[in-house]
Coordinates of C-alpha atoms in Angstrom, one line a residue:
M1 CA -26.3 101.8 51.1
Y2 CA -29.0 102.2 48.5
T3 CA -28.7 105.0 45.9
R4 CA -31.4 107.5 45.2
I5 CA -31.3 109.2 41.8
I6 CA -33.1 112.5 41.5
S7 CA -32.9 115.3 39.0
N8 CA -30.5 117.3 41.1
I9 CA -27.3 116.1 42.8
S10 CA -28.9 116.4 46.3
T11 CA -26.8 113.5 47.6
F12 CA -23.8 115.9 47.5
C13 CA -25.4 118.6 49.5
S14 CA -24.4 118.9 53.1
R15 CA -27.3 121.3 53.7
A16 CA -29.8 123.2 51.7
S17 CA -29.9 126.9 52.0
T18 CA -33.4 126.8 53.5
I19 CA -33.3 127.2 57.3
R20 CA -36.0 125.6 59.3
H21 CA -36.8 127.7 62.3
Y22 CA -36.6 126.3 65.8
A23 CA -39.8 124.6 67.0
T24 CA -41.9 126.4 69.5
N25 CA -44.1 123.5 70.3
S26 CA -43.6 121.2 73.3
K27 CA -42.8 118.2 71.1
Y28 CA -39.3 119.6 70.4
L29 CA -38.8 122.0 73.3
R30 CA -38.8 119.0 75.7
F31 CA -35.5 117.9 74.2
V32 CA -33.8 121.2 74.9
P33 CA -32.2 121.3 78.4
T34 CA -32.8 124.4 80.6
S35 CA -29.7 123.8 82.7
G36 CA -26.6 121.6 82.6
E37 CA -23.3 120.5 84.1
Y38 CA -20.4 121.6 82.0
P39 CA -16.7 120.6 82.0
K40 CA -14.2 122.9 83.7
G41 CA -11.8 124.9 81.6
F42 CA -13.9 125.3 78.5
N43 CA -15.3 128.6 77.2
V44 CA -17.8 128.5 74.4
G45 CA -20.2 130.7 72.5
G46 CA -22.1 131.4 69.3
I47 CA -22.8 134.6 67.4
H48 CA -24.3 135.7 64.1
C49 CA -21.5 136.8 61.7
G50 CA -23.4 137.0 58.4
V51 CA -23.0 133.6 56.8
K52 CA -26.7 133.0 57.1
K53 CA -28.6 135.7 55.2
D54 CA -31.5 136.2 57.5
G55 CA -29.4 138.7 59.6
K56 CA -30.1 137.1 63.0
S57 CA -29.6 133.3 63.1
L58 CA -26.4 132.3 64.9
D59 CA -23.9 130.9 62.4
L60 CA -20.4 131.0 64.1
A61 CA -19.5 128.7 67.0
L62 CA -16.3 128.9 69.0
V63 CA -14.9 126.6 71.7
T64 CA -11.6 127.2 73.5
S65 CA -9.9 125.4 76.4
E66 CA -7.8 127.1 79.0
L67 CA -5.6 124.0 79.0
P68 CA -4.1 122.1 76.1
C69 CA -6.4 119.1 75.2
S70 CA -6.0 115.6 74.1
A71 CA -8.2 115.4 71.0
A72 CA -9.8 112.7 68.9
A73 CA -12.0 112.8 65.8
V74 CA -13.9 110.6 63.4
F75 CA -14.5 112.0 59.9
T76 CA -16.8 111.2 56.9
K77 CA -15.8 108.4 54.6
N78 CA -17.3 110.2 51.6
V79 CA -14.7 110.5 48.8
F80 CA -15.5 114.2 48.4
K81 CA -14.3 115.3 51.8
A82 CA -14.9 119.0 52.5
A83 CA -12.0 121.4 53.2
P84 CA -12.5 121.6 57.0
V85 CA -12.4 117.8 57.2
L86 CA -9.0 117.7 55.4
V87 CA -7.6 120.6 57.4
S88 CA -8.7 119.2 60.8
R89 CA -7.6 115.7 60.0
A90 CA -4.1 117.0 59.0
M91 CA -3.9 119.1 62.1
L92 CA -4.7 116.2 64.4
N93 CA -2.3 113.9 62.6
E94 CA 0.5 116.5 62.9
R95 CA -0.1 117.0 66.6
K96 CA -0.8 113.3 67.2
G97 CA -3.9 114.4 69.1
K98 CA -2.0 116.5 71.6
G99 CA -2.1 120.2 72.6
V100 CA -5.4 121.1 70.8
R101 CA -6.9 124.3 72.1
G102 CA -10.2 124.7 70.5
L103 CA -12.8 124.4 67.7
V104 CA -14.4 126.8 65.3
A105 CA -17.5 126.0 63.2
N106 CA -19.7 127.9 60.8
S107 CA -23.2 127.0 59.6
G108 CA -24.8 128.2 56.3
C109 CA -22.0 127.2 54.0
A110 CA -20.2 123.8 53.8
N111 CA -17.0 124.9 52.2
A112 CA -17.0 121.6 50.3
V113 CA -15.8 121.0 46.8
T114 CA -14.3 124.5 46.8
G115 CA -10.7 123.6 45.7
K116 CA -7.5 125.2 47.0
G117 CA -9.4 128.3 48.0
G118 CA -11.6 126.3 50.3
I119 CA -8.6 124.8 52.0
E120 CA -7.0 128.2 52.5
D121 CA -10.3 129.5 54.0
A122 CA -10.5 126.6 56.5
Q123 CA -6.8 127.1 57.4
A124 CA -7.4 130.9 57.9
M125 CA -10.3 130.2 60.3
G126 CA -8.1 127.8 62.4
K127 CA -5.1 130.1 62.3
L128 CA -7.0 133.1 63.6
V129 CA -8.4 131.1 66.6
D130 CA -4.8 129.8 67.3
Q131 CA -3.7 133.4 67.5
M132 CA -6.5 134.3 69.9
V133 CA -5.5 131.6 72.3
G134 CA -1.8 132.2 71.9
E135 CA -0.8 129.2 69.9
E136 CA 1.8 129.5 67.1
Q137 CA 1.2 126.0 65.7
A138 CA -2.1 124.9 64.3
S139 CA -4.3 123.7 67.2
T140 CA -7.9 124.3 66.2
I141 CA -10.4 121.9 64.8
V142 CA -12.4 123.5 62.0
M143 CA -16.0 122.5 60.9
S144 CA -18.4 123.8 58.4
T145 CA -22.0 122.9 57.3
G146 CA -24.3 124.3 54.7
V147 CA -24.6 124.4 51.0
I148 CA -21.9 122.6 49.0
G149 CA -19.9 124.1 46.1
Q150 CA -19.9 127.7 47.4
R151 CA -16.9 129.6 48.9
L152 CA -17.2 130.8 52.4
P153 CA -17.9 134.5 53.0
I154 CA -14.5 134.3 54.7
K155 CA -14.2 138.0 55.6
K156 CA -17.4 137.9 57.6
I157 CA -16.2 134.8 59.4
L158 CA -12.7 136.2 60.1
D159 CA -14.3 139.5 61.3
G160 CA -16.6 137.5 63.5
I161 CA -14.1 135.3 65.3
P162 CA -12.6 138.0 67.4
T163 CA -16.1 139.2 68.4
A164 CA -17.1 135.6 69.3
F165 CA -13.9 135.3 71.3
T166 CA -14.8 138.3 73.5
K167 CA -18.2 136.7 74.2
L168 CA -17.1 133.3 75.3
G169 CA -18.1 131.9 78.6
P170 CA -18.8 128.6 80.6
S171 CA -22.5 129.1 81.4
H172 CA -25.5 127.2 80.2
E173 CA -26.5 130.1 77.9
H174 CA -23.1 130.0 76.3
W175 CA -23.4 126.3 75.6
L176 CA -26.9 126.7 74.3
N177 CA -25.9 129.5 71.8
T178 CA -22.9 127.4 70.6
A179 CA -25.3 124.5 69.9
K180 CA -27.7 126.9 68.0
A181 CA -24.8 128.3 66.0
I182 CA -24.1 125.0 64.2
C183 CA -27.7 124.4 63.2
T184 CA -29.1 124.6 59.7
T185 CA -32.3 122.7 59.0
D186 CA -32.5 121.5 62.6
T187 CA -35.8 122.4 64.4
F188 CA -34.1 122.4 67.8
P189 CA -30.5 122.7 69.2
K190 CA -29.2 119.4 70.3
F191 CA -26.9 119.3 73.3
V192 CA -26.5 117.2 76.4
S193 CA -24.4 117.4 79.6
R194 CA -23.8 115.3 82.7
S195 CA -21.5 114.6 85.5
F196 CA -19.9 111.3 86.5
K197 CA -17.3 109.6 88.6
L198 CA -14.7 107.0 87.5
G199 CA -14.2 103.8 89.5
G200 CA -13.9 104.5 93.2
S201 CA -12.7 108.1 92.8
D202 CA -14.4 110.9 94.6
T203 CA -13.5 113.3 91.7
E204 CA -16.5 114.6 89.8
Y205 CA -16.0 114.9 86.1
R206 CA -18.3 116.5 83.5
I207 CA -19.0 115.9 79.8
A208 CA -21.0 118.1 77.5
G209 CA -21.7 117.7 73.8
M210 CA -23.7 119.0 70.9
A211 CA -24.7 117.9 67.4
K212 CA -26.5 119.1 64.4
G213 CA -28.3 117.2 61.7
A214 CA -31.8 116.5 60.4
G215 CA -31.3 115.1 56.9
M216 CA -28.8 113.2 54.9
I217 CA -28.2 111.0 57.9
H218 CA -26.5 107.8 57.4
P219 CA -22.9 106.6 58.2
N220 CA -20.2 106.6 57.8
M221 CA -20.9 109.2 59.1
A222 CA -24.2 111.1 58.9
T223 CA -24.6 114.7 57.7
L224 CA -23.8 116.0 61.1
L225 CA -21.3 117.9 63.2
G226 CA -20.8 116.5 66.6
F227 CA -18.6 117.8 69.4
M228 CA -18.0 116.6 72.9
A229 CA -15.8 118.0 75.7
M230 CA -14.8 116.7 79.1
D231 CA -12.5 117.6 81.9
V232 CA -11.0 114.1 82.3
P233 CA -7.2 113.6 81.8
V234 CA -6.9 111.1 79.0
A235 CA -3.9 110.1 76.8
P236 CA -4.6 110.9 73.1
D237 CA -4.3 107.2 72.0
A238 CA -6.8 106.2 74.6
L239 CA -9.2 109.1 73.7
Q240 CA -9.2 108.0 70.0
R241 CA -10.0 104.4 70.9
I242 CA -12.8 105.6 73.2
L243 CA -14.3 107.9 70.5
T244 CA -14.0 105.3 67.8
H245 CA -15.8 102.7 69.9
A246 CA -18.5 105.2 70.9
V247 CA -19.2 106.5 67.4
E248 CA -19.5 103.0 66.0
R249 CA -22.5 102.5 68.4
S250 CA -24.0 106.0 68.2
F251 CA -23.4 108.4 65.3
N252 CA -22.5 105.5 63.0
A253 CA -25.7 103.7 64.1
I254 CA -28.3 106.2 62.9
S255 CA -30.1 106.7 59.6
V256 CA -32.7 109.2 58.4
D257 CA -32.6 109.0 54.6
G258 CA -29.6 106.8 53.8
D259 CA -27.3 109.6 52.3
M260 CA -23.7 110.2 53.4
S261 CA -22.4 113.8 53.5
T262 CA -19.1 115.4 52.7
N263 CA -18.6 117.3 56.0
D264 CA -19.3 114.9 58.8
T265 CA -17.1 115.2 61.8
V266 CA -17.4 114.1 65.4
A267 CA -14.7 115.4 67.7
L268 CA -13.9 114.8 71.4
L269 CA -11.7 117.1 73.5
A270 CA -10.4 116.2 77.0
N271 CA -8.5 118.9 78.9
G272 CA -8.0 117.2 82.3
A273 CA -9.0 120.3 84.2
A274 CA -10.8 118.3 86.9
G275 CA -7.6 116.6 87.9
G276 CA -6.6 113.0 88.5
E277 CA -4.2 110.5 86.9
E278 CA -4.1 110.5 83.1
I279 CA -6.1 107.5 81.6
Q280 CA -3.8 105.3 79.5
P281 CA -4.7 102.9 76.6
G282 CA -5.6 99.4 77.8
S283 CA -6.3 100.4 81.4
E284 CA -9.3 99.5 83.4
M285 CA -10.3 103.2 83.5
E286 CA -10.2 103.4 79.7
I287 CA -12.9 100.8 79.6
I288 CA -15.0 102.5 82.3
L289 CA -14.7 105.9 80.5
Q290 CA -15.5 104.2 77.2
D291 CA -18.8 103.0 78.4
I292 CA -19.7 106.4 79.8
V293 CA -18.8 108.2 76.6
T294 CA -20.6 105.6 74.5
K295 CA -23.8 106.0 76.4
F296 CA -23.5 109.8 76.2
A297 CA -22.8 109.7 72.4
E298 CA -25.9 107.4 72.0
D299 CA -28.1 109.9 73.8
L300 CA -26.7 112.8 71.7
S301 CA -27.0 110.9 68.4
K302 CA -30.6 109.9 69.1
L303 CA -31.6 113.6 69.1
V304 CA -30.4 113.8 65.5
V305 CA -32.8 111.0 64.5
R306 CA -35.7 112.6 66.4
D307 CA -35.2 115.7 64.3
G308 CA -35.1 113.8 61.1
E309 CA -36.6 115.8 58.2
G310 CA -40.3 114.8 58.0
A311 CA -40.0 112.2 60.7
T312 CA -43.0 111.3 62.9
K313 CA -41.5 108.3 64.7
F314 CA -38.3 107.5 66.5
V315 CA -37.5 103.8 65.9
T316 CA -34.9 101.6 67.6
V317 CA -34.1 98.5 65.6
T318 CA -32.5 95.9 67.9
V319 CA -31.0 92.7 66.4
K320 CA -30.2 89.9 68.8
D321 CA -28.6 86.5 68.8
A322 CA -26.2 87.2 66.0
Q323 CA -22.8 85.6 65.6
S324 CA -21.0 88.9 66.0
F325 CA -21.7 92.6 66.8
E326 CA -20.8 93.4 63.2
D327 CA -23.4 91.0 61.9
A328 CA -26.1 92.3 64.2
K329 CA -25.3 95.9 63.2
Q330 CA -25.4 95.0 59.5
V331 CA -28.8 93.5 59.8
A332 CA -30.1 96.4 62.0
S333 CA -28.7 98.9 59.5
T334 CA -30.4 97.2 56.5
I335 CA -33.8 97.2 58.3
A336 CA -33.4 100.8 59.5
R337 CA -32.7 102.2 56.0
S338 CA -35.2 100.1 54.0
P339 CA -37.7 102.5 52.3
L340 CA -40.4 99.9 52.5
V341 CA -40.0 99.4 56.2
K342 CA -39.9 103.2 56.8
T343 CA -43.0 103.9 54.8
A344 CA -44.8 101.0 56.4
L345 CA -44.0 102.5 59.8
Y346 CA -45.4 105.8 58.8
G347 CA -48.5 104.2 57.4
R348 CA -49.0 102.2 60.7
D349 CA -48.8 99.0 58.7
A350 CA -47.6 95.9 60.6
N351 CA -46.0 94.5 57.5
W352 CA -43.4 92.3 59.2
G353 CA -42.6 90.7 55.9
R354 CA -40.7 93.9 54.9
I355 CA -38.6 93.6 58.1
L356 CA -37.9 89.9 57.4
C357 CA -37.1 90.7 53.7
A358 CA -34.5 93.3 54.7
T359 CA -33.0 90.9 57.2
G360 CA -32.7 88.3 54.5
Y361 CA -30.9 90.5 51.9
S362 CA -28.6 92.1 54.5
G363 CA -25.7 89.9 53.4
V364 CA -25.2 88.4 56.8
T365 CA -24.5 84.6 57.0
G366 CA -25.5 82.5 59.9
I367 CA -29.2 83.6 60.0
V368 CA -31.4 80.6 60.9
P369 CA -34.8 81.1 59.3
E370 CA -36.6 78.5 61.3
K371 CA -35.3 80.1 64.5
T372 CA -35.9 83.8 63.5
N373 CA -38.2 85.9 65.6
V374 CA -39.7 89.4 65.0
S375 CA -41.6 91.6 67.5
F376 CA -42.8 95.1 68.0
I377 CA -41.9 96.4 71.5
P378 CA -44.2 99.1 72.8
T379 CA -42.5 102.0 74.7
D380 CA -45.3 102.4 77.2
G381 CA -44.3 99.2 79.0
S382 CA -47.0 97.0 77.7
E383 CA -46.5 93.5 76.4
E384 CA -44.5 93.0 73.2
L385 CA -46.4 92.1 70.0
K386 CA -44.9 88.9 68.5
L387 CA -45.1 88.9 64.7
L388 CA -42.9 85.9 63.8
V389 CA -41.9 83.1 66.3
N390 CA -39.3 80.5 65.2
G391 CA -39.9 81.2 61.6
E392 CA -43.7 80.8 61.9
P393 CA -46.1 83.8 61.5
E394 CA -48.3 84.7 64.5
N395 CA -52.0 85.6 64.3
V396 CA -51.4 89.3 64.6
D397 CA -53.9 91.6 66.4
E398 CA -54.1 94.3 63.8
E399 CA -55.8 96.8 66.1
R400 CA -53.1 96.3 68.7
A401 CA -50.4 96.6 66.0
S402 CA -51.9 99.9 64.9
Q403 CA -51.9 101.2 68.5
I404 CA -48.2 100.4 68.9
L405 CA -47.4 102.0 65.5
A406 CA -49.3 105.1 66.4
M407 CA -46.8 105.8 69.2
E408 CA -44.0 108.3 68.7
D409 CA -41.4 105.9 69.9
L410 CA -41.2 102.2 68.8
E411 CA -38.7 99.4 69.0
I412 CA -38.4 96.5 66.6
W413 CA -36.7 93.3 67.8
V414 CA -35.3 90.7 65.5
S415 CA -33.6 87.6 66.8
L416 CA -31.5 85.7 64.2
G417 CA -31.4 82.4 65.9
S418 CA -27.7 81.8 65.4
E419 CA -27.1 81.2 69.1
G420 CA -24.1 83.6 68.8
G421 CA -25.5 85.8 71.5
K422 CA -24.3 89.1 70.0
E423 CA -26.6 92.1 69.5
A424 CA -26.6 95.7 68.2
A425 CA -29.0 98.6 68.0
Y426 CA -29.7 101.1 65.2
Y427 CA -31.7 104.2 65.4
T428 CA -33.9 105.5 62.6
C429 CA -37.2 107.1 61.7
D430 CA -40.1 106.8 59.3
F431 CA -40.5 108.2 55.8
S432 CA -43.5 110.6 55.6
H433 CA -45.1 112.8 53.0
E434 CA -43.2 115.7 54.6
T435 CA -39.9 113.8 54.1
E436 CA -40.5 113.8 50.3
N437 CA -41.6 117.5 50.3
I438 CA -38.4 118.6 52.2
A439 CA -36.2 116.6 49.9
R440 CA -37.8 118.2 46.9
E441 CA -37.5 121.6 48.4
K442 CA -33.8 121.1 49.1
A443 CA -33.2 119.8 45.6
F444 CA -34.5 123.0 44.1
D445 CA -32.5 125.1 46.6
L446 CA -29.3 123.6 45.0

């Protein structure tokens, strides 16, 4: 990960105090579902409790399950872990992923680098939810996102939780409001739902999830909160394996600006309300469900990149023919977070040398220069534009390249020629003038 040095410590900010308002144009509204299929036994909702100072934006999200859940989570690797990260991780370890009843999240204040008081605030949020669902032992995941270094207006949150509890429900509108309540600089609420069947079973299961994030997006993990819930019966150990695998290929495979936050959390709850035999670690059903959850997490995480601060393009970097998945992902990550590559994409400059340069300094061994290939893949179904073939530059049609780079969606293919046959994808966006402006604005907000 490269380091950006600016006059303020913006790399430690989970979210600036500036709130970008939801987009009203079709570019973003097309990503917001108007209906959905939601898992049984979950009640959700979002309200305004006063963390955000505009007096109206939803800022408190609450999720409860009628049945005890198996739970899994993946947290930020930033050394400065926020209080809710520490509290939630301790709760899950204590319970060994069993008997979790819900989740509470606030937006507008990160409760990060807030000392002992911040820990107490996060614990108080979880404890009140526990009481509302009738649990004596800690059973609630806690999340926060917003400005770092400030204490939560905890009285407003604690006063708001009972109100939120009375307004919970299972409808599409309830899920939409929950997704809105975790947003900060997002321009649209990000949530997805779908139904599926496992193996030859006739039982229909459902999964729903939401995420927030638009800047400071880079693993491990990005500045995001992510939450998924499903009504499949899954043993806790299997659920953690499923989530870890899925996150490695989704939320840990996205980058907007290369910065890692203090609050990042992705959680997965499974309450088994739809019935069926509990899925165990190492079973065939675990692998089937793992693929379903991974694809779902990929789709959800892509929405975060699409809403990248200042972004004009959604870019998939696919690296093929590596000796391992890890090698392929490392190369794809290096390309995806290269400032030179990202600015070239914004400028519609087919400078494949920047892509090749990033590939070369990725630190991956086994790359065969004389067998390396680079192409642009149009998303309109037209023919790929080959830039480098077996280490030799192609005579690139600049007009055709400019047409491809003008598209909102773009894919870059790089083949390493190692004959290992492994591949990985990474999702990123371009760097625009607006990216710089937003970064500067956020720095002053600190």
